[in-house]
Amino acid sequence: MRLADDEKAMLDGKEGPARQKAMDLLVRYGEALGAERLIDTNNVCGTMGATMPFLRDFAATHGIGLDAVFSEFSLDSAEVVEIPKVKVYSCHLQQGMDPVHAEQQGIGPQAVKLYRDGAAFFGGLGVQLLNTCTPYQVGNVPVKGEHCAWMESSAVIYCNSVLGGRTNAEGRESAGAAMLTGKIPYWGYHLDENRFGTHLVELEVEVKDTADWGLLGYYIGEVVQEQIPVLSGVKYVPNLARLKHFGAAASSSGGVEMYHVIGVTPEARSLEDAFGGKKPIMKFKYGPAERKIAYERVNSTGKDRNVDYVMLGCPHYSLEQIWEVCQLLEGQRIHENCSLWIFTPGAIKHVADQNGYTKIIEDAGGFLMTDTCSAVGRVLPKGTKIAAVDSAKQAHYLPAIMGVQAWFGTTFECIQAAITGRWSGGLQ
Ligand code: F3S
């Protein structure tokens, strides 16, 4: 791989051992990918620290500090090096817990201490502690053409498709190395020629609410896997929440990292634009039959209609979604056999607190939580067996990771389930 002078200097250790290891990692990674060079980035989103369940155990049993955690898990180095301040704008994605609701999440004081230590450590290095899978909802909004190095599949697909930012789905290691160097291999979605559509999807049903967009994403992801779908026939402009749920679902059932919606997303002003003048390698339709197939797949684990947990906020809820939930929930009471947890970024919770939304949720018996979610933090209300969610992504992962049944439906159906303790949803 060709290296620029500043890159060679880092690789030679002129900026200390941590940046040397970071550059060495990026060079090995880039060479494995066939990248010819690195590209500058000033926008990195990653996870670090030791709040994820497996890392909590590792840090506790090895009695190691955060320099050692970062060296081992972000720089691929058994040798512990002192971690310097980050070189470029770097944000923390989701964590493994909500420290404020640790008790509800069944998390002990030792793990909360790890969280607090990590916040002090990484905050001190200049990492922005957004603590969410949706950095674009709380101030990190890349512009079209901006080269980024992001982890988190639902954020990556949003960045590429909706914002026109350019990122591959990075891992903890490459994101950590990018934070210290401001570099990332120049390949994949950084290059114009890899951003054109491959599959044309013709919508033959109206895709209305957020759950509908999730189903659509789930169906398309299964068909196209890791390629780039182009949606035509969308009758109105979907909002942030709909595109967020669509992308999260498509990146779960397949590995989609980019899509186009004709007339909506920034690199798809026309079919010609979206496909770069080439022909799609495949065309397929999404009509009532396909929608039914997607619904049945997403709901394949739901058997028992007695719901004991309703989880909302995958990806983390926007303020608009919290406001919508509060309209459904105000003055109501959650069923005694059911819990309601809603996940959102901390910055949005701050506004929700001010607006009285947190109080509405808590008065009903629910919780508005931050930083994590049930699948990533592996946190569930005690004894949960049957969950209800309005996210196809969470319906995909929660049964697989936590061994529970999951019902998928609209936000309204989920709130009804929380109030009655019964799932009464169905395809409309
Ligand atoms: Fe976010 Fe968890 Fe879903 S981290 S995208 S809420 S699986």
Coordinates of C-alpha atoms and ligand atoms in Angstrom, one line a residue:
M1 CA 0.0 0.0 0.0
R2 CA 1.3 3.5 -0.8
L3 CA 1.7 5.6 2.3
A4 CA 1.9 9.4 2.6
D5 CA 4.7 11.0 4.6
D6 CA 2.6 11.6 7.7
E7 CA 1.4 7.9 7.5
K8 CA 5.0 6.7 7.2
A9 CA 6.0 8.8 10.2
M10 CA 3.3 7.3 12.3
L11 CA 4.3 3.8 11.2
D12 CA 7.9 4.5 12.1
G13 CA 6.9 5.4 15.6
K14 CA 7.5 9.1 15.4
E15 CA 4.2 9.8 17.1
G16 CA 4.6 7.2 19.8
P17 CA 3.9 3.5 20.2
A18 CA 0.0 3.7 20.2
R19 CA -0.2 5.5 16.9
Q20 CA 2.5 3.2 15.5
K21 CA 0.4 0.2 16.4
A22 CA -2.7 1.8 15.0
M23 CA -1.0 2.6 11.7
D24 CA 0.4 -0.9 11.5
L25 CA -3.1 -2.3 12.0
L26 CA -4.5 -0.1 9.3
V27 CA -1.8 -1.1 6.9
R28 CA -2.3 -4.8 7.5
Y29 CA -6.1 -4.3 7.2
G30 CA -5.8 -2.2 4.1
E31 CA -3.5 -4.7 2.4
A32 CA -5.8 -7.6 3.2
L33 CA -8.6 -5.6 1.5
G34 CA -6.6 -4.7 -1.5
A35 CA -6.7 -1.0 -0.8
E36 CA -4.0 1.0 -2.6
R37 CA -3.9 3.7 0.0
L38 CA -5.4 5.3 3.1
I39 CA -7.8 8.3 3.1
D40 CA -8.1 11.0 5.7
T41 CA -11.1 10.9 7.9
N42 CA -12.3 13.4 10.5
N43 CA -15.4 11.5 11.6
V44 CA -15.0 8.2 13.4
C45 CA -17.7 6.3 15.4
G46 CA -16.7 3.3 17.4
T47 CA -17.1 1.4 20.6
M48 CA -14.3 1.1 23.1
G49 CA -14.0 0.5 26.9
A50 CA -15.2 -2.5 28.7
T51 CA -19.0 -2.1 29.2
M52 CA -20.1 -4.8 26.8
P53 CA -20.9 -8.1 28.7
F54 CA -17.9 -10.2 27.4
L55 CA -15.5 -7.3 28.0
R56 CA -16.8 -6.7 31.6
D57 CA -15.9 -10.2 32.4
F58 CA -12.5 -10.0 30.7
A59 CA -11.6 -6.7 32.4
A60 CA -12.8 -8.0 35.8
T61 CA -11.0 -11.4 35.6
H62 CA -7.8 -10.0 34.2
G63 CA -7.8 -6.9 36.6
I64 CA -6.7 -4.7 33.7
G65 CA -7.0 -1.0 33.1
L66 CA -8.4 0.9 30.1
D67 CA -5.1 1.4 28.4
A68 CA -4.8 -2.4 28.3
V69 CA -8.4 -2.9 27.1
F70 CA -7.8 -0.5 24.2
S71 CA -4.4 -2.0 23.4
E72 CA -5.8 -5.5 23.3
F73 CA -9.2 -4.9 21.7
S74 CA -8.8 -1.8 19.6
L75 CA -5.1 -2.1 18.6
D76 CA -4.7 -5.9 18.5
S77 CA -1.7 -5.5 20.8
A78 CA -1.0 -7.8 23.8
E79 CA 1.6 -5.3 24.8
V80 CA 0.0 -2.5 26.8
V81 CA 0.7 1.0 25.4
E82 CA -0.4 4.3 26.7
I83 CA -3.3 5.6 24.7
P84 CA -2.9 9.3 23.5
K85 CA -5.7 11.7 22.8
V86 CA -7.7 11.0 19.7
K87 CA -6.5 12.9 16.6
V88 CA -9.8 13.4 14.9
Y89 CA -13.5 13.9 15.7
S90 CA -14.4 10.6 17.3
C91 CA -17.7 9.5 18.9
H92 CA -18.7 6.7 21.2
L93 CA -21.5 4.4 19.9
Q94 CA -23.7 2.3 22.2
Q95 CA -22.5 1.0 25.5
G96 CA -23.3 -2.3 27.3
M97 CA -25.5 -0.7 30.0
D98 CA -27.5 2.3 31.2
P99 CA -25.7 3.2 34.4
V100 CA -28.7 5.1 35.7
H101 CA -31.0 2.1 35.3
A102 CA -28.4 -0.5 36.3
E103 CA -30.6 -1.9 39.0
Q104 CA -33.5 -2.6 36.6
Q105 CA -31.0 -4.1 34.1
G106 CA -29.6 -6.4 36.7
I107 CA -26.1 -4.9 36.6
G108 CA -23.9 -4.7 39.6
P109 CA -21.8 -1.8 41.0
Q110 CA -18.5 -3.2 39.7
A111 CA -19.8 -3.0 36.1
V112 CA -21.1 0.5 36.7
K113 CA -17.7 1.5 38.0
L114 CA -16.2 0.2 34.7
Y115 CA -18.7 2.3 32.8
R116 CA -17.8 5.5 34.9
D117 CA -14.1 4.8 34.6
G118 CA -14.4 4.3 30.8
A119 CA -16.4 7.6 30.5
A120 CA -13.7 9.5 32.4
F121 CA -10.9 7.8 30.4
F122 CA -12.3 8.2 26.9
G123 CA -13.9 11.6 27.6
G124 CA -10.4 12.6 28.7
L125 CA -8.9 11.4 25.4
G126 CA -11.4 13.6 23.5
V127 CA -13.9 11.0 22.5
Q128 CA -17.5 12.4 22.3
L129 CA -19.6 10.3 24.6
L130 CA -22.8 10.2 22.5
N131 CA -23.3 6.6 23.6
T132 CA -25.8 5.7 20.9
C133 CA -26.2 3.6 17.8
T134 CA -27.7 6.7 16.1
P135 CA -25.0 9.4 16.3
Y136 CA -26.8 11.1 13.4
Q137 CA -29.7 11.9 15.7
V138 CA -27.6 13.7 18.2
G139 CA -25.2 16.0 16.3
N140 CA -22.9 13.8 14.3
V141 CA -24.4 14.4 10.8
P142 CA -21.9 13.8 8.0
V143 CA -22.3 15.8 4.9
K144 CA -22.5 14.3 1.4
G145 CA -19.1 13.0 0.3
E146 CA -17.6 13.1 3.8
H147 CA -15.2 10.2 4.4
C148 CA -16.1 8.5 7.7
A149 CA -15.0 5.5 9.7
W150 CA -18.1 4.2 11.4
M151 CA -19.1 1.0 13.2
E152 CA -22.7 -0.2 13.8
S153 CA -24.6 -1.6 10.8
S154 CA -27.7 0.6 11.3
A155 CA -25.6 3.7 11.5
V156 CA -23.4 2.8 8.5
I157 CA -26.3 2.3 6.2
Y158 CA -27.9 5.5 7.3
C159 CA -24.7 7.4 6.8
N160 CA -24.1 6.1 3.3
S161 CA -27.7 6.1 2.0
V162 CA -29.5 9.0 3.7
L163 CA -26.7 11.4 4.3
G164 CA -24.4 10.6 1.4
G165 CA -21.5 10.2 3.8
R166 CA -18.9 7.5 2.9
T167 CA -18.1 4.7 5.2
N168 CA -17.6 0.9 5.3
A169 CA -18.8 -1.1 8.3
E170 CA -15.7 -0.8 10.4
G171 CA -14.8 -3.0 13.3
R172 CA -13.8 -2.0 16.8
E173 CA -10.1 -2.3 15.8
S174 CA -10.2 -0.2 12.6
A175 CA -12.4 2.4 14.2
G176 CA -10.0 2.6 17.2
A177 CA -7.0 2.9 14.9
A178 CA -8.7 5.6 12.9
M179 CA -9.4 7.6 16.0
L180 CA -5.7 7.7 16.8
T181 CA -4.5 8.3 13.2
G182 CA -7.3 10.1 11.3
K183 CA -6.8 7.5 8.5
I184 CA -8.9 4.6 7.1
P185 CA -8.3 2.3 4.1
Y186 CA -9.6 3.7 0.9
W187 CA -11.8 1.0 -0.5
G188 CA -15.5 -0.1 -0.7
Y189 CA -18.0 2.6 -0.1
H190 CA -15.4 5.4 -0.2
L191 CA -15.1 4.9 -3.9
D192 CA -17.7 6.3 -6.4
E193 CA -17.9 3.1 -8.5
N194 CA -18.9 1.0 -5.5
R195 CA -21.9 3.2 -4.6
F196 CA -24.2 2.5 -7.5
G197 CA -27.3 0.4 -7.2
T198 CA -27.3 -3.3 -8.1
H199 CA -31.0 -4.4 -7.6
L200 CA -34.2 -2.6 -8.6
V201 CA -37.1 -3.0 -6.2
E202 CA -40.5 -1.9 -7.5
L203 CA -43.0 -1.1 -4.7
E204 CA -46.5 -2.3 -5.4
V205 CA -47.9 -1.7 -2.0
E206 CA -48.0 1.6 -0.1
V207 CA -45.4 1.5 2.6
K208 CA -46.8 3.6 5.3
D209 CA -45.7 3.6 8.9
T210 CA -42.4 2.8 10.5
A211 CA -43.2 -0.9 11.0
D212 CA -44.0 -1.1 7.3
W213 CA -40.6 0.3 6.4
G214 CA -39.0 -2.2 8.8
L215 CA -40.8 -5.1 7.0
L216 CA -39.7 -3.7 3.6
G217 CA -36.1 -3.5 4.8
Y218 CA -36.2 -7.0 6.2
Y219 CA -37.6 -8.4 2.9
I220 CA -35.1 -6.6 0.7
G221 CA -32.1 -7.5 2.9
E222 CA -32.8 -11.2 2.6
V223 CA -33.0 -10.9 -1.2
V224 CA -30.0 -8.6 -2.0
Q225 CA -27.8 -9.7 0.9
E226 CA -24.7 -7.4 0.7
Q227 CA -25.6 -5.5 -2.5
I228 CA -27.3 -2.2 -3.1
P229 CA -31.1 -2.0 -3.6
V230 CA -32.7 0.9 -5.4
L231 CA -36.3 1.5 -4.4
S232 CA -38.7 2.9 -7.0
G233 CA -42.4 3.6 -6.5
V234 CA -42.1 5.3 -3.1
K235 CA -45.1 7.6 -3.0
Y236 CA -44.0 10.1 -0.4
V237 CA -40.9 11.1 1.4
P238 CA -40.2 8.8 4.4
N239 CA -39.0 10.6 7.6
L240 CA -35.9 9.9 9.6
A241 CA -37.5 7.1 11.7
R242 CA -38.8 5.2 8.7
L243 CA -35.5 5.3 6.9
K244 CA -33.7 4.4 10.2
H245 CA -35.9 1.3 10.7
F246 CA -35.7 0.4 7.0
G247 CA -31.9 0.4 7.0
A248 CA -31.6 -1.3 10.4
A249 CA -33.8 -4.2 9.1
A250 CA -32.0 -4.5 5.7
S251 CA -28.6 -4.6 7.4
S252 CA -29.9 -7.4 9.8
S253 CA -31.6 -9.8 7.4
G254 CA -28.8 -9.2 4.8
G255 CA -25.7 -7.2 5.1
V256 CA -26.9 -4.1 3.2
E257 CA -24.7 -1.1 3.8
M258 CA -26.2 1.2 1.2
Y259 CA -29.5 1.8 -0.6
H260 CA -31.1 4.4 -2.8
V261 CA -34.6 5.7 -2.9
I262 CA -35.4 7.4 -6.2
G263 CA -36.1 11.0 -5.7
V264 CA -35.3 10.9 -2.0
T265 CA -31.8 9.9 -1.1
P266 CA -28.9 12.1 -2.2
E267 CA -27.3 9.9 -4.8
A268 CA -30.5 8.9 -6.5
R269 CA -32.1 11.9 -8.2
S270 CA -33.1 9.5 -11.0
L271 CA -32.8 5.8 -11.9
E272 CA -29.8 6.7 -14.1
D273 CA -28.1 8.4 -11.2
A274 CA -28.7 5.5 -8.8
F275 CA -27.4 2.8 -11.2
G276 CA -24.6 4.9 -12.7
G277 CA -26.0 4.3 -16.1
K278 CA -25.7 0.5 -15.8
K279 CA -28.5 -2.1 -15.8
P280 CA -29.7 -3.6 -12.6
I281 CA -28.4 -7.2 -12.1
M282 CA -31.9 -8.1 -10.8
K283 CA -35.4 -6.6 -10.6
F284 CA -38.0 -7.7 -8.1
K285 CA -41.3 -6.4 -6.8
Y286 CA -42.5 -5.8 -3.2
G287 CA -46.3 -6.4 -3.2
P288 CA -48.8 -7.7 -0.7
A289 CA -47.5 -11.3 -1.0
E290 CA -43.9 -10.2 -0.3
R291 CA -45.0 -8.0 2.6
K292 CA -46.8 -11.1 4.1
I293 CA -43.7 -13.2 3.8
A294 CA -41.6 -10.6 5.6
Y295 CA -44.2 -10.3 8.3
E296 CA -44.3 -14.0 8.9
R297 CA -40.5 -14.3 9.0
V298 CA -40.1 -11.4 11.4
N299 CA -42.8 -12.9 13.6
S300 CA -41.6 -16.5 13.4
T301 CA -40.7 -16.8 17.0
G302 CA -43.9 -15.3 18.4
K303 CA -46.1 -18.1 19.8
D304 CA -47.5 -17.2 23.2
R305 CA -49.6 -14.0 23.2
N306 CA -49.0 -13.2 26.9
V307 CA -46.4 -10.5 26.6
D308 CA -44.1 -9.7 29.5
Y309 CA -41.8 -7.2 28.0
V310 CA -42.3 -4.4 25.4
M311 CA -39.0 -3.0 24.1
L312 CA -39.0 0.1 21.9
G313 CA -36.0 2.1 20.6
C314 CA -34.1 -0.1 18.2
P315 CA -32.4 1.8 16.7
H316 CA -32.5 4.3 19.5
Y317 CA -35.7 6.3 19.4
S318 CA -35.9 9.9 18.1
L319 CA -37.6 12.6 20.0
E320 CA -40.5 12.4 17.5
Q321 CA -40.9 8.7 18.3
I322 CA -40.9 9.4 22.1
W323 CA -43.5 12.1 21.6
E324 CA -45.7 9.7 19.6
V325 CA -45.4 7.0 22.3
C326 CA -46.3 9.6 24.9
Q327 CA -49.5 10.4 23.0
L328 CA -50.5 6.7 23.2
L329 CA -49.4 6.3 26.8
E330 CA -50.5 9.4 28.6
G331 CA -52.8 8.6 31.5
Q332 CA -52.6 4.8 30.9
R333 CA -51.0 2.2 33.1
I334 CA -48.7 -0.7 32.0
H335 CA -50.1 -4.1 32.8
E336 CA -48.8 -5.5 36.1
N337 CA -47.3 -8.6 34.3
C338 CA -45.5 -6.5 31.7
S339 CA -42.5 -4.1 31.5
L340 CA -42.0 -1.3 29.1
W341 CA -38.4 -0.1 28.3
I342 CA -37.7 2.5 25.7
F343 CA -34.1 3.2 24.6
T344 CA -32.9 6.6 23.3
P345 CA -29.6 8.6 23.2
G346 CA -28.8 10.4 26.4
A347 CA -29.0 13.8 24.6
I348 CA -32.5 13.1 23.5
K349 CA -33.5 11.9 27.0
H350 CA -32.4 15.2 28.3
V351 CA -35.0 16.9 26.0
A352 CA -37.5 14.3 26.9
D353 CA -37.0 15.0 30.6
Q354 CA -37.6 18.7 29.9
N355 CA -40.7 18.1 27.9
G356 CA -42.2 15.9 30.5
Y357 CA -42.1 12.8 28.3
T358 CA -39.9 10.8 30.7
K359 CA -42.5 11.5 33.4
I360 CA -45.4 10.3 31.2
I361 CA -43.6 7.1 30.6
E362 CA -42.6 6.6 34.2
D363 CA -46.1 7.5 35.5
A364 CA -47.4 4.7 33.2
G365 CA -44.9 2.3 34.8
G366 CA -42.3 2.3 32.0
F367 CA -38.7 3.4 31.8
L368 CA -36.9 5.7 29.3
M369 CA -33.3 4.3 29.2
T370 CA -30.1 5.4 27.4
D371 CA -26.8 4.2 26.1
T372 CA -27.7 0.5 25.4
C373 CA -30.5 -1.8 24.3
S374 CA -31.6 -5.3 25.2
A375 CA -29.8 -7.1 22.5
V376 CA -26.4 -5.4 22.8
G377 CA -26.4 -5.0 26.6
R378 CA -28.1 -8.4 27.0
V379 CA -30.4 -6.7 29.5
L380 CA -34.0 -7.8 30.0
P381 CA -36.5 -7.4 32.8
K382 CA -36.2 -10.4 35.1
G383 CA -38.0 -13.5 33.9
T384 CA -38.8 -12.2 30.4
K385 CA -40.0 -14.9 28.1
I386 CA -42.1 -13.1 25.5
A387 CA -41.2 -9.7 24.1
A388 CA -43.0 -7.3 21.8
V389 CA -41.0 -4.9 19.6
D390 CA -41.6 -2.4 16.8
S391 CA -38.2 -3.0 15.2
A392 CA -37.6 -5.8 12.7
K393 CA -33.9 -5.7 13.7
Q394 CA -34.7 -6.3 17.3
A395 CA -37.2 -9.0 16.4
H396 CA -34.3 -10.6 14.5
Y397 CA -31.7 -10.5 17.2
L398 CA -33.5 -10.7 20.5
P399 CA -34.7 -14.3 20.2
A400 CA -31.3 -15.3 18.8
I401 CA -29.3 -13.6 21.6
M402 CA -31.6 -13.8 24.6
G403 CA -33.6 -16.9 23.8
V404 CA -37.0 -15.2 24.1
Q405 CA -40.0 -15.1 21.8
A406 CA -40.6 -11.8 20.0
W407 CA -43.7 -10.3 18.4
F408 CA -43.1 -7.6 15.9
G409 CA -45.7 -4.9 15.0
T410 CA -46.5 -1.2 15.0
T411 CA -45.7 1.1 17.8
F412 CA -49.4 1.3 18.6
E413 CA -49.7 -2.5 18.8
C414 CA -46.7 -2.6 21.1
I415 CA -48.1 0.0 23.5
Q416 CA -51.4 -1.9 23.5
A417 CA -49.5 -5.0 24.4
A418 CA -47.8 -3.1 27.2
I419 CA -51.1 -1.9 28.6
T420 CA -53.1 -5.2 28.2
G421 CA -50.2 -7.7 28.6
R422 CA -51.5 -9.4 25.5
W423 CA -50.3 -9.4 21.9
S424 CA -53.2 -8.5 19.6
G425 CA -51.3 -7.3 16.6
G426 CA -51.6 -8.6 13.0
L427 CA -50.9 -7.6 9.5
Q428 CA -53.4 -4.9 8.3
Ligands
F3S1 FE1 -29.2 0.1 18.5 FE2 -29.4 -2.0 19.9 FE3 -30.8 -1.8 17.8 S1 -27.5 -0.8 19.7 S2 -29.6 -0.6 16.4 S3 -30.9 -0.5 19.6 S4 -29.7 -3.6 18.4

